[in-house]
PDB file of C-alpha atoms in Angstrom:
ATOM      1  CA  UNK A   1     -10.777 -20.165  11.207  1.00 48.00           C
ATOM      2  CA  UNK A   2     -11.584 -17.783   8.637  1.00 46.00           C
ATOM      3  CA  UNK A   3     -10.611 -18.030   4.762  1.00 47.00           C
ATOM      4  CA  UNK A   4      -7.473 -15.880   4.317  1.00 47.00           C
ATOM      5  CA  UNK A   5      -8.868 -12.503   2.826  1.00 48.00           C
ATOM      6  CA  UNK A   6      -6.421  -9.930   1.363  1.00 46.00           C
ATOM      7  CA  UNK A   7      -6.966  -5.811   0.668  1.00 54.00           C
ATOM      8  CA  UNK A   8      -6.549  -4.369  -2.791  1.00 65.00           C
ATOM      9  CA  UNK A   9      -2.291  -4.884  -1.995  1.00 82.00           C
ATOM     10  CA  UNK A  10      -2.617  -8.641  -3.125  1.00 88.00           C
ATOM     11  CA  UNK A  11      -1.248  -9.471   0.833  1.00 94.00           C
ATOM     12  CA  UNK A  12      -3.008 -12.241   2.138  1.00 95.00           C
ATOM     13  CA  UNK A  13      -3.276 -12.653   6.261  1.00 96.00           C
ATOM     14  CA  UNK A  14      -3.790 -15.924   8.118  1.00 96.00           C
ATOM     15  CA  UNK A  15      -4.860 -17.249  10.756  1.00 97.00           C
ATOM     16  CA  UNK A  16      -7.434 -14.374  10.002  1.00 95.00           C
ATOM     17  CA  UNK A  17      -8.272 -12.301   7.542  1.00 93.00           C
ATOM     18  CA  UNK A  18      -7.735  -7.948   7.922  1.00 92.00           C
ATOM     19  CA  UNK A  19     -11.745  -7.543   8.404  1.00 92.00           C
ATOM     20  CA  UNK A  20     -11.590  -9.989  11.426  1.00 95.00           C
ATOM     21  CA  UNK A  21      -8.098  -8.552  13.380  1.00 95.00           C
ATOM     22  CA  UNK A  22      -9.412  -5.038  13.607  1.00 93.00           C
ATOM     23  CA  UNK A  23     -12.501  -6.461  15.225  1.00 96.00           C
ATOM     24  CA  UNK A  24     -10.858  -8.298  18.068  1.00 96.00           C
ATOM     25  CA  UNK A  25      -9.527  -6.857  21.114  1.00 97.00           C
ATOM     26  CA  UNK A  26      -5.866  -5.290  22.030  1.00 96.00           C
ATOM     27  CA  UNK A  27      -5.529  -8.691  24.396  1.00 97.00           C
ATOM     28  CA  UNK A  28      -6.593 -10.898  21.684  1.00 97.00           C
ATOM     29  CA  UNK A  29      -3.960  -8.918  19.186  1.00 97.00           C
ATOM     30  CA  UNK A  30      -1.702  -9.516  21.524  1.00 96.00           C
ATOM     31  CA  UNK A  31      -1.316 -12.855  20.981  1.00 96.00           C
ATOM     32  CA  UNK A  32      -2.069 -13.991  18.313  1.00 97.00           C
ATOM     33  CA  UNK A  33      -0.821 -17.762  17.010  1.00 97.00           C
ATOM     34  CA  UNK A  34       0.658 -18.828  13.876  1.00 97.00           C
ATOM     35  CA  UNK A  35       0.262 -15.171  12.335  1.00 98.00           C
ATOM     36  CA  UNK A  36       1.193 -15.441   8.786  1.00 97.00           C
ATOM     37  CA  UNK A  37       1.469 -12.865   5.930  1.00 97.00           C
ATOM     38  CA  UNK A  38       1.414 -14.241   2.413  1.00 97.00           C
ATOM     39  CA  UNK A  39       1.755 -13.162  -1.340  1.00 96.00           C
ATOM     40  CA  UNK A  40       0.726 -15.356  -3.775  1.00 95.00           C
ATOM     41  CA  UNK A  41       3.178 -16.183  -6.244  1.00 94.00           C
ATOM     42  CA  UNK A  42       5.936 -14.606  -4.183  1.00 96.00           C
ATOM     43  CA  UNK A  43       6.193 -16.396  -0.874  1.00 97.00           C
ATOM     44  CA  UNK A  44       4.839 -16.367   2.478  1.00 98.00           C
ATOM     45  CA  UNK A  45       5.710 -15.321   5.887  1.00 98.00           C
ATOM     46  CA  UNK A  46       5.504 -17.245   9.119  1.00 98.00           C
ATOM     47  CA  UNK A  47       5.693 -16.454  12.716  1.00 98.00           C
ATOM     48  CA  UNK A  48       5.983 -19.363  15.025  1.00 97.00           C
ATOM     49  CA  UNK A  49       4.015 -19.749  18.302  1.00 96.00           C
ATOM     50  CA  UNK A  50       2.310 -16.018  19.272  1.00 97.00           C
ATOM     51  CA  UNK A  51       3.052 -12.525  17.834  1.00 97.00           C
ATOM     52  CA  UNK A  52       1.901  -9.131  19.170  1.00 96.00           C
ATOM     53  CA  UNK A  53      -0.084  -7.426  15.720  1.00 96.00           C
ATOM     54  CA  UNK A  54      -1.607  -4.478  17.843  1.00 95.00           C
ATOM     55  CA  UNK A  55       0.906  -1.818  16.039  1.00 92.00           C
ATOM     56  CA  UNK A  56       0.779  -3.914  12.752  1.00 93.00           C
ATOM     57  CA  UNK A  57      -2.488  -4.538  11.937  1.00 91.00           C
ATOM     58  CA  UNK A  58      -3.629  -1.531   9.708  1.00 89.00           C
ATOM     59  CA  UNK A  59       0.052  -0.906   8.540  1.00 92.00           C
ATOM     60  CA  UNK A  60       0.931  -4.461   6.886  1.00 93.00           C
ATOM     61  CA  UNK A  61       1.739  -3.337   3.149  1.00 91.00           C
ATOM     62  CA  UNK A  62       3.828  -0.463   4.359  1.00 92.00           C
ATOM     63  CA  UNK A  63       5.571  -2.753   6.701  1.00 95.00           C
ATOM     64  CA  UNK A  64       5.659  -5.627   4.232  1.00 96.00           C
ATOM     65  CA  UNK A  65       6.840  -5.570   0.846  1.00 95.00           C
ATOM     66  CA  UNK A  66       6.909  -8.642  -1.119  1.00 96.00           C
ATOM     67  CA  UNK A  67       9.015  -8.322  -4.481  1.00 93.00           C
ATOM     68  CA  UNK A  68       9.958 -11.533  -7.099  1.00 90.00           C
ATOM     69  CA  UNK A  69      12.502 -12.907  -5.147  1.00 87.00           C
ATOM     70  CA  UNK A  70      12.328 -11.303  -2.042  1.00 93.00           C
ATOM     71  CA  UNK A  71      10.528  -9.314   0.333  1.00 95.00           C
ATOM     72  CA  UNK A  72      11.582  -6.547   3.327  1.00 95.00           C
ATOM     73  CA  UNK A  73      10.200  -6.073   6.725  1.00 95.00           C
ATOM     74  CA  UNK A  74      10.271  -2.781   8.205  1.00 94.00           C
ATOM     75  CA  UNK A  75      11.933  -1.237   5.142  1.00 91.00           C
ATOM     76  CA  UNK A  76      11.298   2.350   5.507  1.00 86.00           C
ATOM     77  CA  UNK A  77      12.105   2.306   9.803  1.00 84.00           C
ATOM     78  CA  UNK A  78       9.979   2.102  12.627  1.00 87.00           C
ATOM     79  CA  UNK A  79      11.361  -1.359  13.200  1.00 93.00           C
ATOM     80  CA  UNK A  80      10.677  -2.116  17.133  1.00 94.00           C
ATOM     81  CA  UNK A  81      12.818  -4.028  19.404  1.00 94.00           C
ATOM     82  CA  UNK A  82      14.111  -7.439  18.826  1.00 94.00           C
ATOM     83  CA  UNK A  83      11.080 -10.082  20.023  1.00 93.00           C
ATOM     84  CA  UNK A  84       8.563  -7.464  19.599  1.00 93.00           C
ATOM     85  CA  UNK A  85       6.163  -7.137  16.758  1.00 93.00           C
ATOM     86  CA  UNK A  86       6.888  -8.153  13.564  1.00 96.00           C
ATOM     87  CA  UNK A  87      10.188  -8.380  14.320  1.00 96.00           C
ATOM     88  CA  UNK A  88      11.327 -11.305  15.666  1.00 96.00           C
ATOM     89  CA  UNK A  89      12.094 -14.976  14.534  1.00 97.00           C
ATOM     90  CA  UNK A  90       9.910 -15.751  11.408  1.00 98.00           C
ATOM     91  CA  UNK A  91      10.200 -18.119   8.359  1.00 98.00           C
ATOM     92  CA  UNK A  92      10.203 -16.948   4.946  1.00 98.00           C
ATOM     93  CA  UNK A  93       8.877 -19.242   2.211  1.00 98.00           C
ATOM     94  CA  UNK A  94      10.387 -17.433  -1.153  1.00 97.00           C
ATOM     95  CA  UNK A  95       8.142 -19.043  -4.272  1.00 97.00           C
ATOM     96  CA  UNK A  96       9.271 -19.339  -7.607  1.00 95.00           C
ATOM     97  CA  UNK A  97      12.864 -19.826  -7.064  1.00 96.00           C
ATOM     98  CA  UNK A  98      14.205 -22.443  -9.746  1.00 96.00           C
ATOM     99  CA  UNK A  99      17.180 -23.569 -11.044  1.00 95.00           C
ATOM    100  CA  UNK A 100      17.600 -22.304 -14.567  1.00 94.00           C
ATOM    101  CA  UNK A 101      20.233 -22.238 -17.066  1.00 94.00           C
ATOM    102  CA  UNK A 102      21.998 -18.619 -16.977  1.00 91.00           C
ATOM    103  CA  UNK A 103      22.516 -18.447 -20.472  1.00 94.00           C
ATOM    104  CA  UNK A 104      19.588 -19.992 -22.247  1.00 95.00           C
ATOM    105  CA  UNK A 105      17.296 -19.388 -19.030  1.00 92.00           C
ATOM    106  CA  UNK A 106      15.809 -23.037 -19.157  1.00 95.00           C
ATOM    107  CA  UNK A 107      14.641 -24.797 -16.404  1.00 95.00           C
ATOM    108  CA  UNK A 108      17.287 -27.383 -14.809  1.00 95.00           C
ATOM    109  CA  UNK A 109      16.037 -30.766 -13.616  1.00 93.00           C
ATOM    110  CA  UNK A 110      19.585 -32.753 -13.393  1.00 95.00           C
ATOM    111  CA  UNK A 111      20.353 -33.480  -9.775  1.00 96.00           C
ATOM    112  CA  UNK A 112      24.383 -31.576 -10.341  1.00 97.00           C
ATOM    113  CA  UNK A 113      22.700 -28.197 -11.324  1.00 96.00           C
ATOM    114  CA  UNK A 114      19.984 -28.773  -8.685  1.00 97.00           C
ATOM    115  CA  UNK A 115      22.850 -29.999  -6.158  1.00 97.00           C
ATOM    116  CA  UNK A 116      25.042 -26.516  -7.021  1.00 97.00           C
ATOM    117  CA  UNK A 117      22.033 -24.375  -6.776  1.00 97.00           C
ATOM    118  CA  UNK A 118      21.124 -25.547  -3.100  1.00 97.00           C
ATOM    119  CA  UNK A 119      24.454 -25.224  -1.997  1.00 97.00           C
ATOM    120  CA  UNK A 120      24.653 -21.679  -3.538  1.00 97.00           C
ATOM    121  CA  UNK A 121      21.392 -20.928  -1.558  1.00 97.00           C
ATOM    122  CA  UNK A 122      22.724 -22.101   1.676  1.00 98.00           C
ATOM    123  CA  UNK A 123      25.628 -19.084   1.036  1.00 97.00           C
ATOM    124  CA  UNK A 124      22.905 -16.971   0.258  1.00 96.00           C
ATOM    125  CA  UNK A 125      21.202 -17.166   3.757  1.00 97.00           C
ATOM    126  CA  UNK A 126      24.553 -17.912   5.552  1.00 97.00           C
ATOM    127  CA  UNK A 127      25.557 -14.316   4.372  1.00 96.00           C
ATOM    128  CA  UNK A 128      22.023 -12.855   5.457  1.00 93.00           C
ATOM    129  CA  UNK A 129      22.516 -14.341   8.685  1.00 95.00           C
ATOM    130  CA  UNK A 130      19.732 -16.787   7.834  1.00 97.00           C
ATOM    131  CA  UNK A 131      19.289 -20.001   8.454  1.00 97.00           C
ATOM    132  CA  UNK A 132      18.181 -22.562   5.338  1.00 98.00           C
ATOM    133  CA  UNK A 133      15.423 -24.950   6.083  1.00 98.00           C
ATOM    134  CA  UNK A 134      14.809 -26.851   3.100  1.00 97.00           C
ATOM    135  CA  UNK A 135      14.832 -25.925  -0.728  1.00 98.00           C
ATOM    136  CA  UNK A 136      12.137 -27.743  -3.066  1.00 97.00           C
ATOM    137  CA  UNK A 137      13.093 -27.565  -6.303  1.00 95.00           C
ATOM    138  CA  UNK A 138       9.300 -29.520  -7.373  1.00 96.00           C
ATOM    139  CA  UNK A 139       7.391 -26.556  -6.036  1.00 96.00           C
ATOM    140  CA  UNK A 140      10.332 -23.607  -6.611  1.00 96.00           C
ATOM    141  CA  UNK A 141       9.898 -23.130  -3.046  1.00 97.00           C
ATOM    142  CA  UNK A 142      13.237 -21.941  -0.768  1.00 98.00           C
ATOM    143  CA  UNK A 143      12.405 -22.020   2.711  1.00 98.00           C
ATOM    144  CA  UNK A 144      15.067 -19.315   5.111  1.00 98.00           C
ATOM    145  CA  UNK A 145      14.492 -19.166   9.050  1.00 98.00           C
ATOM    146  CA  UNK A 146      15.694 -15.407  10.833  1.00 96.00           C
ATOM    147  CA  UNK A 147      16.017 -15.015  14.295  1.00 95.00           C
ATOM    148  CA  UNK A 148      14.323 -10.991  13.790  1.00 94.00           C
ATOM    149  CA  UNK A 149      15.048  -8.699  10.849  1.00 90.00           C
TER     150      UNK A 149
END
């Protein structure tokens, strides 16, 4: 496998890199495994099993859009069918989510604050129709599972 390689939009693509997809053929973009879309600092996003990238490939960073604390897939339209594309079930890893303080802004480590915030997390994706895998408050990392977007 290659390293992960990103463009000049800070978007980092796994199992390969940008250079390597538009060298392989429509059949192998077809299918490819464990495609993954990453920004470091911000969070990463994974598609189980095999994903069509054909229609994706050169378009990522229009289709993609990372933000602190978020990110959007197929934002400005052209969002395909359910199941095909980019557009079907996919976990989101969102980094640097922590439980702070709301007046003072400090970091909370006490397992009540840490306790509330997970619980107001799970609301969070409940009301985005998401599913919550896990929340790691040592890494910042909260970890949401959508059927498509």
């Amino acid at each position: 496998l290659a390293a992960p390689t990103h463009d000049d939009d800070g978007l980092e693509v796994r199992p390969y890199g940008r250079a390597s997809l538009r060298l392989m053929s429509d059949t192998e973009l077809s299918a490819i495994d464990g495609f993954e879309v990453s920004h470091p600092g911000r969070g990463t996003l994974r598609w189980p099993g095999r994903t069509d990238v054909r229609s994706v490939v050169d378009s990522l960073s229009s289709i993609i859009k990372f933000r602190p604390q978020g990110v959007s897939v197929y934002e400005d339209g052209g969002k395909p069918a359910p199941g095909e594309g980019l557009n079907k079930q996919c976990v989101y890893v969102m980094e640097n989510v922590w439980v702070r303080d709301r007046s003072t802004g400090d970091f909370l480590t006490d397992v009540k604050s840490i306790s509330a915030f997970k619980a107001q997390l799970l609301r969070k994706a409940d009301k985005m129709g998401a599913r919550m895998v896990e929340y790691d408050h040592n890494k910042g990392e909260w970890t949401i599972e959508v059927a498509h977007f």
